[in-house]
mmCIF file of C-alpha atoms in Angstrom:
data_model
loop_
_atom_site.group_PDB
_atom_site.id
_atom_site.type_symbol
_atom_site.label_atom_id
_atom_site.label_comp_id
_atom_site.label_asym_id
_atom_site.label_seq_id
_atom_site.Cartn_x
_atom_site.Cartn_y
_atom_site.Cartn_z
ATOM 1 C CA MET A 1 10.107 16.626 -13.347
ATOM 2 C CA THR A 2 9.826 16.999 -9.606
ATOM 3 C CA ASP A 3 10.168 20.287 -7.806
ATOM 4 C CA ALA A 4 12.978 19.428 -5.359
ATOM 5 C CA PRO A 5 11.884 21.424 -2.234
ATOM 6 C CA ALA A 6 8.249 20.289 -2.659
ATOM 7 C CA ALA A 7 9.383 16.655 -2.905
ATOM 8 C CA LEU A 8 11.543 17.092 0.182
ATOM 9 C CA LEU A 9 8.567 18.331 2.228
ATOM 10 C CA SER A 10 6.406 15.465 0.973
ATOM 11 C CA ALA A 11 9.178 12.981 1.807
ATOM 12 C CA ILE A 12 9.179 14.281 5.390
ATOM 13 C CA VAL A 13 5.381 13.975 5.598
ATOM 14 C CA THR A 14 5.602 10.433 4.174
ATOM 15 C CA ILE A 15 8.047 9.478 6.937
ATOM 16 C CA LEU A 16 5.728 10.995 9.578
ATOM 17 C CA ALA A 17 2.692 9.130 8.208
ATOM 18 C CA ILE A 18 4.667 5.890 8.216
ATOM 19 C CA LEU A 19 5.874 6.408 11.779
ATOM 20 C CA VAL A 20 2.266 6.920 12.952
ATOM 21 C CA PHE A 21 1.248 3.732 11.113
ATOM 22 C CA PHE A 22 4.220 1.864 12.615
ATOM 23 C CA TYR A 23 3.244 3.053 16.113
ATOM 24 C CA MET A 24 -0.303 1.752 15.551
ATOM 25 C CA GLY A 25 1.152 -1.654 14.624
ATOM 26 C CA ILE A 26 3.316 -1.709 17.753
ATOM 27 C CA ARG A 27 0.198 -0.949 19.785
ATOM 28 C CA VAL A 28 -1.588 -3.967 18.266
ATOM 29 C CA GLY A 29 1.389 -6.122 19.311
ATOM 30 C CA THR A 30 1.316 -4.703 22.842
ATOM 31 C CA MET A 31 -2.427 -5.402 23.181
ATOM 32 C CA ARG A 32 -1.873 -8.907 21.786
ATOM 33 C CA THR A 33 0.572 -9.637 24.612
ATOM 34 C CA ARG A 34 -1.455 -7.850 27.295
ATOM 35 C CA HIS A 35 -4.677 -9.737 26.539
ATOM 36 C CA ASN A 36 -2.897 -12.982 25.632
ATOM 37 C CA ILE A 37 -4.352 -13.206 22.116
ATOM 38 C CA LEU A 38 -2.249 -15.777 20.285
ATOM 39 C CA ALA A 39 -1.434 -15.433 16.560
ATOM 40 C CA PRO A 40 -3.083 -16.002 14.118
ATOM 41 C CA ALA A 41 -6.172 -14.751 16.046
ATOM 42 C CA THR A 42 -7.058 -11.111 15.310
ATOM 43 C CA SER A 43 -9.851 -10.686 17.805
ATOM 44 C CA GLY A 44 -10.506 -11.533 21.467
ATOM 45 C CA HIS A 45 -10.650 -8.403 23.631
ATOM 46 C CA PRO A 46 -12.430 -5.072 22.953
ATOM 47 C CA GLU A 47 -9.240 -3.042 23.477
ATOM 48 C CA PHE A 48 -7.276 -5.289 21.091
ATOM 49 C CA ASP A 49 -10.085 -5.181 18.524
ATOM 50 C CA ARG A 50 -10.083 -1.379 18.542
ATOM 51 C CA ALA A 51 -6.281 -1.176 18.169
ATOM 52 C CA PHE A 52 -6.464 -3.704 15.314
ATOM 53 C CA ARG A 53 -9.163 -1.774 13.427
ATOM 54 C CA ILE A 54 -7.318 1.543 13.882
ATOM 55 C CA HIS A 55 -4.220 -0.060 12.341
ATOM 56 C CA TYR A 56 -6.055 -1.562 9.370
ATOM 57 C CA ASN A 57 -8.267 1.444 8.692
ATOM 58 C CA THR A 58 -5.056 3.478 8.497
ATOM 59 C CA LEU A 59 -3.561 0.881 6.140
ATOM 60 C CA GLU A 60 -6.552 1.424 3.832
ATOM 61 C CA SER A 61 -6.219 5.187 4.011
ATOM 62 C CA LEU A 62 -2.448 5.125 3.319
ATOM 63 C CA MET A 63 -3.203 3.282 0.052
ATOM 64 C CA LEU A 64 -5.230 6.345 -0.956
ATOM 65 C CA PHE A 65 -3.068 8.967 0.707
ATOM 66 C CA LEU A 66 0.480 8.158 -0.465
ATOM 67 C CA PRO A 67 -0.297 7.987 -4.214
ATOM 68 C CA LEU A 68 -2.396 11.173 -3.974
ATOM 69 C CA LEU A 69 0.323 12.987 -2.009
ATOM 70 C CA TRP A 70 2.992 12.134 -4.594
ATOM 71 C CA ILE A 71 0.907 12.777 -7.689
ATOM 72 C CA ALA A 72 -0.039 16.179 -6.239
ATOM 73 C CA THR A 73 3.628 16.824 -5.340
ATOM 74 C CA ILE A 74 4.851 15.978 -8.846
ATOM 75 C CA TYR A 75 2.130 17.706 -10.881
ATOM 76 C CA PHE A 76 0.770 20.610 -8.825
ATOM 77 C CA ARG A 77 3.306 23.415 -9.288
ATOM 78 C CA PRO A 78 1.734 26.777 -8.238
ATOM 79 C CA TRP A 79 2.428 26.308 -4.502
ATOM 80 C CA GLY A 80 4.865 23.448 -4.080
ATOM 81 C CA TRP A 81 4.381 23.296 -0.300
ATOM 82 C CA LEU A 82 0.596 22.820 -0.478
ATOM 83 C CA PRO A 83 0.557 19.006 -1.002
ATOM 84 C CA ALA A 84 2.823 18.546 2.036
ATOM 85 C CA ALA A 85 0.548 20.862 4.068
ATOM 86 C CA PHE A 86 -2.489 18.700 3.237
ATOM 87 C CA GLY A 87 -0.296 15.686 4.024
ATOM 88 C CA LEU A 88 0.494 17.035 7.465
ATOM 89 C CA LEU A 89 -3.225 17.579 8.059
ATOM 90 C CA PHE A 90 -3.822 13.933 7.105
ATOM 91 C CA VAL A 91 -1.242 12.795 9.682
ATOM 92 C CA ILE A 92 -2.889 14.961 12.371
ATOM 93 C CA GLY A 93 -6.289 13.525 11.412
ATOM 94 C CA ARG A 94 -4.982 9.967 11.768
ATOM 95 C CA ILE A 95 -3.555 10.699 15.238
ATOM 96 C CA ALA A 96 -6.919 12.200 16.277
ATOM 97 C CA TYR A 97 -8.706 9.167 14.797
ATOM 98 C CA MET A 98 -6.503 6.805 16.830
ATOM 99 C CA GLN A 99 -7.035 8.643 20.099
ATOM 100 C CA LEU A 100 -10.798 9.068 19.612
ATOM 101 C CA TYR A 101 -11.328 5.467 18.459
ATOM 102 C CA MET A 102 -9.404 4.006 21.440
ATOM 103 C CA THR A 103 -11.649 5.995 23.819
ATOM 104 C CA ASP A 104 -14.892 5.142 22.037
ATOM 105 C CA PRO A 105 -15.293 3.817 18.459
ATOM 106 C CA ALA A 106 -18.531 5.815 18.050
ATOM 107 C CA ARG A 107 -16.544 9.049 18.469
ATOM 108 C CA ARG A 108 -14.028 8.395 15.674
ATOM 109 C CA GLY A 109 -15.864 10.711 13.249
ATOM 110 C CA PRO A 110 -13.755 13.899 13.517
ATOM 111 C CA GLY A 111 -10.501 11.971 12.936
ATOM 112 C CA THR A 112 -11.988 10.310 9.851
ATOM 113 C CA TYR A 113 -13.262 13.630 8.495
ATOM 114 C CA ILE A 114 -9.963 15.513 8.918
ATOM 115 C CA GLY A 115 -8.135 12.749 7.043
ATOM 116 C CA ALA A 116 -10.823 12.615 4.339
ATOM 117 C CA PHE A 117 -10.731 16.412 3.917
ATOM 118 C CA ALA A 118 -6.933 16.308 3.500
ATOM 119 C CA MET A 119 -7.251 13.557 0.889
ATOM 120 C CA LEU A 120 -9.960 15.483 -0.966
ATOM 121 C CA GLY A 121 -7.583 18.469 -1.060
ATOM 122 C CA LEU A 122 -4.835 16.269 -2.508
ATOM 123 C CA LEU A 123 -7.237 14.791 -5.070
ATOM 124 C CA ILE A 124 -8.196 18.285 -6.259
ATOM 125 C CA LEU A 125 -4.534 19.374 -6.482
ATOM 126 C CA SER A 126 -3.732 16.164 -8.389
ATOM 127 C CA ILE A 127 -6.511 16.751 -10.903
ATOM 128 C CA ILE A 128 -5.517 20.411 -11.394
ATOM 129 C CA GLY A 129 -1.868 19.411 -11.766
ATOM 130 C CA ILE A 130 -2.595 16.612 -14.232
ATOM 131 C CA ALA A 131 -4.867 18.913 -16.277
ATOM 132 C CA HIS A 132 -2.109 21.555 -16.481
ATOM 133 C CA ALA A 133 0.516 18.977 -17.469
ATOM 134 C CA TRP A 134 -1.871 17.602 -20.089
ATOM 135 C CA SER A 135 -2.454 21.063 -21.613
ATOM 136 C CA ALA A 136 1.302 21.697 -21.660
ATOM 137 C CA GLU A 137 1.839 18.313 -23.353
ATOM 138 C CA MET A 138 -0.827 19.098 -25.983
ATOM 139 C CA ALA A 139 0.686 22.542 -26.654
ATOM 140 C CA SER A 140 4.219 21.207 -27.142
ATOM 141 C CA MET B 1 14.447 9.441 -16.127
ATOM 142 C CA THR B 2 10.708 9.335 -16.634
ATOM 143 C CA ASP B 3 9.042 9.729 -19.985
ATOM 144 C CA ALA B 4 6.690 12.643 -19.233
ATOM 145 C CA PRO B 5 3.601 11.693 -21.342
ATOM 146 C CA ALA B 6 3.821 8.037 -20.185
ATOM 147 C CA ALA B 7 3.980 9.170 -16.549
ATOM 148 C CA LEU B 8 1.004 11.465 -17.111
ATOM 149 C CA LEU B 9 -1.125 8.581 -18.423
ATOM 150 C CA SER B 10 -0.081 6.379 -15.489
ATOM 151 C CA ALA B 11 -0.878 9.196 -13.058
ATOM 152 C CA ILE B 12 -4.412 9.364 -14.505
ATOM 153 C CA VAL B 13 -4.797 5.568 -14.195
ATOM 154 C CA THR B 14 -3.503 5.743 -10.600
ATOM 155 C CA ILE B 15 -6.191 8.312 -9.767
ATOM 156 C CA LEU B 16 -8.869 6.100 -11.389
ATOM 157 C CA ALA B 17 -7.714 3.006 -9.456
ATOM 158 C CA ILE B 18 -7.760 5.004 -6.232
ATOM 159 C CA LEU B 19 -11.244 6.361 -6.887
ATOM 160 C CA VAL B 20 -12.556 2.803 -7.432
ATOM 161 C CA PHE B 21 -10.892 1.721 -4.173
ATOM 162 C CA PHE B 22 -12.331 4.761 -2.380
ATOM 163 C CA TYR B 23 -15.818 3.938 -3.703
ATOM 164 C CA MET B 24 -15.476 0.376 -2.368
ATOM 165 C CA GLY B 25 -14.622 1.786 1.072
ATOM 166 C CA ILE B 26 -17.641 4.098 0.988
ATOM 167 C CA ARG B 27 -19.777 1.068 0.160
ATOM 168 C CA VAL B 28 -18.464 -0.769 3.242
ATOM 169 C CA GLY B 29 -19.467 2.248 5.347
ATOM 170 C CA THR B 30 -22.941 2.333 3.779
ATOM 171 C CA MET B 31 -23.469 -1.390 4.488
ATOM 172 C CA ARG B 32 -22.191 -0.893 8.039
ATOM 173 C CA THR B 33 -24.917 1.677 8.643
ATOM 174 C CA ARG B 34 -27.635 -0.239 6.743
ATOM 175 C CA HIS B 35 -27.078 -3.485 8.679
ATOM 176 C CA ASN B 36 -26.240 -1.734 11.939
ATOM 177 C CA ILE B 37 -22.790 -3.337 12.325
ATOM 178 C CA LEU B 38 -20.963 -1.308 14.952
ATOM 179 C CA ALA B 39 -17.203 -0.637 14.769
ATOM 180 C CA PRO B 40 -14.853 -2.398 15.423
ATOM 181 C CA ALA B 41 -16.861 -5.413 14.123
ATOM 182 C CA THR B 42 -16.030 -6.358 10.504
ATOM 183 C CA SER B 43 -18.642 -9.031 10.008
ATOM 184 C CA GLY B 44 -22.346 -9.542 10.694
ATOM 185 C CA HIS B 45 -24.393 -9.587 7.498
ATOM 186 C CA PRO B 46 -23.657 -11.412 4.188
ATOM 187 C CA GLU B 47 -23.949 -8.199 2.145
ATOM 188 C CA PHE B 48 -21.575 -6.327 4.469
ATOM 189 C CA ASP B 49 -19.148 -9.251 4.463
ATOM 190 C CA ARG B 50 -19.003 -9.250 0.676
ATOM 191 C CA ALA B 51 -18.460 -5.475 0.470
ATOM 192 C CA PHE B 52 -15.715 -5.783 3.108
ATOM 193 C CA ARG B 53 -13.853 -8.563 1.261
ATOM 194 C CA ILE B 54 -14.114 -6.704 -2.072
ATOM 195 C CA HIS B 55 -12.508 -3.678 -0.409
ATOM 196 C CA TYR B 56 -9.682 -5.633 1.206
ATOM 197 C CA ASN B 57 -8.983 -7.877 -1.767
ATOM 198 C CA THR B 58 -8.554 -4.698 -3.800
ATOM 199 C CA LEU B 59 -6.241 -3.290 -1.104
ATOM 200 C CA GLU B 60 -4.045 -6.381 -1.550
ATOM 201 C CA SER B 61 -4.062 -6.052 -5.320
ATOM 202 C CA LEU B 62 -3.214 -2.317 -5.246
ATOM 203 C CA MET B 63 -0.057 -3.199 -3.273
ATOM 204 C CA LEU B 64 0.981 -5.285 -6.280
ATOM 205 C CA PHE B 65 -0.483 -3.054 -8.976
ATOM 206 C CA LEU B 66 0.803 0.420 -8.132
ATOM 207 C CA PRO B 67 4.505 -0.515 -7.815
ATOM 208 C CA LEU B 68 4.296 -2.617 -11.008
ATOM 209 C CA LEU B 69 2.532 0.181 -12.898
ATOM 210 C CA TRP B 70 5.192 2.731 -11.961
ATOM 211 C CA ILE B 71 8.231 0.512 -12.468
ATOM 212 C CA ALA B 72 6.860 -0.388 -15.899
ATOM 213 C CA THR B 73 6.154 3.315 -16.602
ATOM 214 C CA ILE B 74 9.679 4.375 -15.632
ATOM 215 C CA TYR B 75 11.657 1.560 -17.271
ATOM 216 C CA PHE B 76 9.649 0.300 -20.243
ATOM 217 C CA ARG B 77 10.344 2.783 -23.038
ATOM 218 C CA PRO B 78 9.362 1.265 -26.430
ATOM 219 C CA TRP B 79 5.634 2.098 -26.102
ATOM 220 C CA GLY B 80 5.213 4.578 -23.261
ATOM 221 C CA TRP B 81 1.409 4.258 -23.263
ATOM 222 C CA LEU B 82 1.402 0.472 -22.769
ATOM 223 C CA PRO B 83 1.778 0.430 -18.949
ATOM 224 C CA ALA B 84 -1.174 2.839 -18.618
ATOM 225 C CA ALA B 85 -3.219 0.637 -21.010
ATOM 226 C CA PHE B 86 -2.603 -2.418 -18.810
ATOM 227 C CA GLY B 87 -3.410 -0.190 -15.820
ATOM 228 C CA LEU B 88 -6.756 0.756 -17.312
ATOM 229 C CA LEU B 89 -7.496 -2.935 -17.883
ATOM 230 C CA PHE B 90 -6.701 -3.567 -14.188
ATOM 231 C CA VAL B 91 -9.209 -0.870 -13.167
ATOM 232 C CA ILE B 92 -11.892 -2.391 -15.430
ATOM 233 C CA GLY B 93 -11.113 -5.842 -13.945
ATOM 234 C CA ARG B 94 -11.575 -4.504 -10.420
ATOM 235 C CA ILE B 95 -14.939 -2.921 -11.285
ATOM 236 C CA ALA B 96 -16.057 -6.259 -12.825
ATOM 237 C CA TYR B 97 -14.780 -8.092 -9.723
ATOM 238 C CA MET B 98 -16.814 -5.785 -7.455
ATOM 239 C CA GLN B 99 -20.033 -6.174 -9.428
ATOM 240 C CA LEU B 100 -19.689 -9.954 -9.811
ATOM 241 C CA TYR B 101 -18.696 -10.527 -6.162
ATOM 242 C CA MET B 102 -21.645 -8.474 -4.830
ATOM 243 C CA THR B 103 -24.054 -10.605 -6.923
ATOM 244 C CA ASP B 104 -22.455 -13.930 -5.982
ATOM 245 C CA PRO B 105 -18.950 -14.476 -4.515
ATOM 246 C CA ALA B 106 -18.601 -17.739 -6.474
ATOM 247 C CA ARG B 107 -18.803 -15.748 -9.726
ATOM 248 C CA ARG B 108 -15.933 -13.363 -8.968
ATOM 249 C CA GLY B 109 -13.496 -15.323 -11.206
ATOM 250 C CA PRO B 110 -13.559 -13.189 -14.401
ATOM 251 C CA GLY B 111 -12.895 -9.972 -12.445
ATOM 252 C CA THR B 112 -9.948 -11.584 -10.664
ATOM 253 C CA TYR B 113 -8.527 -12.933 -13.930
ATOM 254 C CA ILE B 114 -8.734 -9.631 -15.830
ATOM 255 C CA GLY B 115 -6.888 -7.886 -12.986
ATOM 256 C CA ALA B 116 -4.314 -10.685 -12.760
ATOM 257 C CA PHE B 117 -3.738 -10.614 -16.534
ATOM 258 C CA ALA B 118 -3.148 -6.845 -16.420
ATOM 259 C CA MET B 119 -0.663 -7.260 -13.562
ATOM 260 C CA LEU B 120 1.130 -10.065 -15.399
ATOM 261 C CA GLY B 121 1.461 -7.708 -18.380
ATOM 262 C CA LEU B 122 2.928 -5.006 -16.143
ATOM 263 C CA LEU B 123 5.316 -7.519 -14.561
ATOM 264 C CA ILE B 124 6.612 -8.548 -17.989
ATOM 265 C CA LEU B 125 7.025 -4.898 -19.080
ATOM 266 C CA SER B 126 8.846 -4.168 -15.800
ATOM 267 C CA ILE B 127 11.265 -7.057 -16.278
ATOM 268 C CA ILE B 128 11.940 -6.103 -19.926
ATOM 269 C CA GLY B 129 12.424 -2.459 -18.916
ATOM 270 C CA ILE B 130 14.762 -3.302 -16.023
ATOM 271 C CA ALA B 131 16.779 -5.659 -18.234
ATOM 272 C CA HIS B 132 17.206 -2.924 -20.861
ATOM 273 C CA ALA B 133 18.197 -0.344 -18.265
ATOM 274 C CA TRP B 134 20.661 -2.835 -16.768
ATOM 275 C CA SER B 135 22.297 -3.488 -20.164
ATOM 276 C CA ALA B 136 22.530 0.251 -20.813
ATOM 277 C CA GLU B 137 24.105 0.716 -17.366
ATOM 278 C CA MET B 138 26.664 -2.043 -18.027
ATOM 279 C CA ALA B 139 27.529 -0.585 -21.431
ATOM 280 C CA SER B 140 28.109 2.945 -20.106
ATOM 281 C CA MET C 1 17.139 13.738 -8.773
ATOM 282 C CA THR C 2 17.469 9.967 -8.661
ATOM 283 C CA ASP C 3 20.748 8.119 -8.911
ATOM 284 C CA ALA C 4 19.991 5.799 -11.858
ATOM 285 C CA PRO C 5 21.929 2.624 -10.830
ATOM 286 C CA ALA C 6 20.640 2.905 -7.225
ATOM 287 C CA ALA C 7 17.059 3.221 -8.521
ATOM 288 C CA LEU C 8 17.589 0.209 -10.783
ATOM 289 C CA LEU C 9 18.692 -1.968 -7.841
ATOM 290 C CA SER C 10 15.717 -0.774 -5.764
ATOM 291 C CA ALA C 11 13.362 -1.495 -8.663
ATOM 292 C CA ILE C 12 14.665 -5.085 -8.767
ATOM 293 C CA VAL C 13 14.183 -5.437 -4.990
ATOM 294 C CA THR C 14 10.656 -3.991 -5.310
ATOM 295 C CA ILE C 15 9.806 -6.649 -7.902
ATOM 296 C CA LEU C 16 11.220 -9.387 -5.621
ATOM 297 C CA ALA C 17 9.219 -8.134 -2.609
ATOM 298 C CA ILE C 18 6.075 -8.046 -4.724
ATOM 299 C CA LEU C 19 6.633 -11.565 -6.059
ATOM 300 C CA VAL C 20 6.987 -12.881 -2.473
ATOM 301 C CA PHE C 21 3.765 -11.064 -1.534
ATOM 302 C CA PHE C 22 2.029 -12.451 -4.643
ATOM 303 C CA TYR C 23 3.169 -15.985 -3.751
ATOM 304 C CA MET C 24 1.701 -15.548 -0.245
ATOM 305 C CA GLY C 25 -1.627 -14.559 -1.801
ATOM 306 C CA ILE C 26 -1.593 -17.606 -4.099
ATOM 307 C CA ARG C 27 -0.972 -19.755 -1.028
ATOM 308 C CA VAL C 28 -4.073 -18.296 0.672
ATOM 309 C CA GLY C 29 -6.086 -19.212 -2.427
ATOM 310 C CA THR C 30 -4.680 -22.748 -2.438
ATOM 311 C CA MET C 31 -5.555 -23.233 1.260
ATOM 312 C CA ARG C 32 -9.017 -21.804 0.605
ATOM 313 C CA THR C 33 -9.653 -24.533 -1.979
ATOM 314 C CA ARG C 34 -7.952 -27.307 0.020
ATOM 315 C CA HIS C 35 -9.982 -26.649 3.178
ATOM 316 C CA ASN C 36 -13.137 -25.684 1.305
ATOM 317 C CA ILE C 37 -13.426 -22.216 2.884
ATOM 318 C CA LEU C 38 -15.908 -20.293 0.755
ATOM 319 C CA ALA C 39 -15.510 -16.541 0.090
ATOM 320 C CA PRO C 40 -16.132 -14.166 1.804
ATOM 321 C CA ALA C 41 -15.049 -16.210 4.886
ATOM 322 C CA THR C 42 -11.432 -15.530 5.970
ATOM 323 C CA SER C 43 -11.147 -18.146 8.673
ATOM 324 C CA GLY C 44 -12.044 -21.811 9.140
ATOM 325 C CA HIS C 45 -8.924 -24.003 9.333
ATOM 326 C CA PRO C 46 -5.666 -23.398 11.276
ATOM 327 C CA GLU C 47 -3.504 -23.801 8.173
ATOM 328 C CA PHE C 48 -5.646 -21.338 6.193
ATOM 329 C CA ASP C 49 -5.658 -18.884 9.111
ATOM 330 C CA ARG C 50 -1.855 -18.907 9.254
ATOM 331 C CA ALA C 51 -1.489 -18.398 5.494
ATOM 332 C CA PHE C 52 -4.018 -15.540 5.686
ATOM 333 C CA ARG C 53 -2.197 -13.764 8.534
ATOM 334 C CA ILE C 54 1.192 -14.159 6.807
ATOM 335 C CA HIS C 55 -0.277 -12.496 3.708
ATOM 336 C CA TYR C 56 -1.847 -9.592 5.606
ATOM 337 C CA ASN C 57 1.060 -9.012 7.961
ATOM 338 C CA THR C 58 3.230 -8.696 4.857
ATOM 339 C CA LEU C 59 0.702 -6.275 3.347
ATOM 340 C CA GLU C 60 1.119 -4.084 6.460
ATOM 341 C CA SER C 61 4.893 -4.265 6.274
ATOM 342 C CA LEU C 62 4.996 -3.431 2.529
ATOM 343 C CA MET C 63 3.139 -0.202 3.325
ATOM 344 C CA LEU C 64 6.107 0.723 5.529
ATOM 345 C CA PHE C 65 8.818 -0.864 3.412
ATOM 346 C CA LEU C 66 8.166 0.448 -0.107
ATOM 347 C CA PRO C 67 7.973 4.153 0.798
ATOM 348 C CA LEU C 68 11.070 3.825 3.037
ATOM 349 C CA LEU C 69 12.996 1.961 0.319
ATOM 350 C CA TRP C 70 12.277 4.645 -2.270
ATOM 351 C CA ILE C 71 12.821 7.666 -0.044
ATOM 352 C CA ALA C 72 16.172 6.157 0.996
ATOM 353 C CA THR C 73 16.983 5.404 -2.673
ATOM 354 C CA ILE C 74 16.195 8.958 -3.783
ATOM 355 C CA TYR C 75 17.802 10.878 -0.907
ATOM 356 C CA PHE C 76 20.635 8.748 0.483
ATOM 357 C CA ARG C 77 23.557 9.306 -1.900
ATOM 358 C CA PRO C 78 26.826 8.192 -0.225
ATOM 359 C CA TRP C 79 26.386 4.475 -1.063
ATOM 360 C CA GLY C 80 23.652 4.178 -3.640
ATOM 361 C CA TRP C 81 23.450 0.365 -3.337
ATOM 362 C CA LEU C 82 22.816 0.397 0.441
ATOM 363 C CA PRO C 83 19.000 0.945 0.314
ATOM 364 C CA ALA C 84 18.640 -2.011 -2.087
ATOM 365 C CA ALA C 85 20.850 -4.148 0.206
ATOM 366 C CA PHE C 86 18.565 -3.417 3.177
ATOM 367 C CA GLY C 87 15.645 -4.097 0.827
ATOM 368 C CA LEU C 88 17.018 -7.524 -0.042
ATOM 369 C CA LEU C 89 17.398 -8.262 3.674
ATOM 370 C CA PHE C 90 13.732 -7.303 4.140
ATOM 371 C CA VAL C 91 12.705 -9.777 1.416
ATOM 372 C CA ILE C 92 14.788 -12.547 3.040
ATOM 373 C CA GLY C 93 13.209 -11.706 6.422
ATOM 374 C CA ARG C 94 9.713 -11.995 4.944
ATOM 375 C CA ILE C 95 10.488 -15.405 3.406
ATOM 376 C CA ALA C 96 11.848 -16.583 6.796
ATOM 377 C CA TYR C 97 8.739 -15.162 8.495
ATOM 378 C CA MET C 98 6.471 -17.097 6.110
ATOM 379 C CA GLN C 99 8.270 -20.406 6.593
ATOM 380 C CA LEU C 100 8.529 -20.060 10.390
ATOM 381 C CA TYR C 101 4.917 -18.911 10.808
ATOM 382 C CA MET C 102 3.532 -21.805 8.721
ATOM 383 C CA THR C 103 5.430 -24.284 10.937
ATOM 384 C CA ASP C 104 4.425 -22.637 14.225
ATOM 385 C CA PRO C 105 3.093 -19.063 14.687
ATOM 386 C CA ALA C 106 4.936 -18.791 18.029
ATOM 387 C CA ARG C 107 8.272 -19.147 16.184
ATOM 388 C CA ARG C 108 7.738 -16.262 13.746
ATOM 389 C CA GLY C 109 9.978 -13.918 15.790
ATOM 390 C CA PRO C 110 13.247 -14.116 13.791
ATOM 391 C CA GLY C 111 11.470 -13.400 10.491
ATOM 392 C CA THR C 112 9.749 -10.366 12.022
ATOM 393 C CA TYR C 113 13.002 -9.072 13.495
ATOM 394 C CA ILE C 114 15.042 -9.388 10.273
ATOM 395 C CA GLY C 115 12.355 -7.429 8.406
ATOM 396 C CA ALA C 116 12.111 -4.826 11.189
ATOM 397 C CA PHE C 117 15.912 -4.413 11.270
ATOM 398 C CA ALA C 118 15.975 -3.849 7.498
ATOM 399 C CA MET C 119 13.209 -1.236 7.788
ATOM 400 C CA LEU C 120 15.023 0.503 10.665
ATOM 401 C CA GLY C 121 18.096 0.677 8.423
ATOM 402 C CA LEU C 122 16.042 2.242 5.635
ATOM 403 C CA LEU C 123 14.464 4.703 8.078
ATOM 404 C CA ILE C 124 17.908 5.850 9.235
ATOM 405 C CA LEU C 125 19.163 6.207 5.632
ATOM 406 C CA SER C 126 15.994 8.155 4.769
ATOM 407 C CA ILE C 127 16.455 10.563 7.669
ATOM 408 C CA ILE C 128 20.172 11.078 6.867
ATOM 409 C CA GLY C 129 19.334 11.597 3.190
ATOM 410 C CA ILE C 130 16.504 14.047 3.896
ATOM 411 C CA ALA C 131 18.702 15.988 6.354
ATOM 412 C CA HIS C 132 21.474 16.293 3.718
ATOM 413 C CA ALA C 133 19.019 17.387 1.026
ATOM 414 C CA TRP C 134 17.540 19.913 3.451
ATOM 415 C CA SER C 135 20.970 21.427 4.248
ATOM 416 C CA ALA C 136 21.768 21.612 0.530
ATOM 417 C CA GLU C 137 18.408 23.322 -0.081
ATOM 418 C CA MET C 138 19.081 25.866 2.708
ATOM 419 C CA ALA C 139 22.577 26.582 1.398
ATOM 420 C CA SER C 140 21.413 27.206 -2.171
#
């Protein structure tokens, strides 16, 4: 059912997104050691608190992003590379979010918006793709 | 390997589940602004705290739900629409959970139980489906 | 595209990982009742706090693990059972992490490292598999 090159591009984007998320987790661990915040505490120093929120906000967004990326990849056929392109934009948005948030939480907006725009794109592709597959199913 | 119409129904349910989760996140943001809770804080007003827990409890349950939904969709063949039907029940359970929890956290029970029942159904379908696929594999 | 027996093994491992995660969530609920911590509070007794962090740290790691497991399963073809073997190691690591952390959070190291090693293995298999699929795509 899957278009092989499209899936390959989305697999690469998935790995990139996961590596960014992994790096954010490592950063939380580093801050934990630096500011001597003992587990199970998840708060205690402004720098740690920011790193922690960046990590968890990205966890939330991956729960939206990964299913949308793969549903778009499987069902949206006109331009197979387009889901992966939106996916790459999401990854860039998350990196921007991380950098902006670490500097000043009040400035995180642009990073959030880039990621949200990419996910909106994937949602639209998913809906178009599902609608096409549904019509094809009905016609068969 | 996938039964195309069954996968299509589960893709639609996945999108619905994600939209409910997205709405919960938006609600957290709205409460953050309304009660003037500045990032990275994740607590500060009872209404915000409830919206935040609803969002994260649903994050936890999606990590169980989505893999179960798709394993059931791929491996359970007798009634291809059944995984998506349990999936829809999960989504309804989560909406009930959100509404009940916002009114009074002590009343969240029914929402939790509907969601848990749907996931138990998907777990059973997954195990049946895997067992069948395993037998077929052994026989080939 | 998927190697059917490899996918079957990874589906079984996915179910196991999810059952461990579900058990961790049940444990949080049990501690909540035992120590009379009312929702939406997520802190209040050291034993509850440990159970809560175990659950959420595993949520974070599943967001890395499940996509890596399935990308490795789909793309790494030489030994189809190897992704599921690393997956099983991840599950064992998470159980060790839970037991060690409940006893003493400072001792959680070995559980974390076993899980991290398993995920590193899956990352390497994913990259090898994607690289092979890419070469095959270019050659065709």
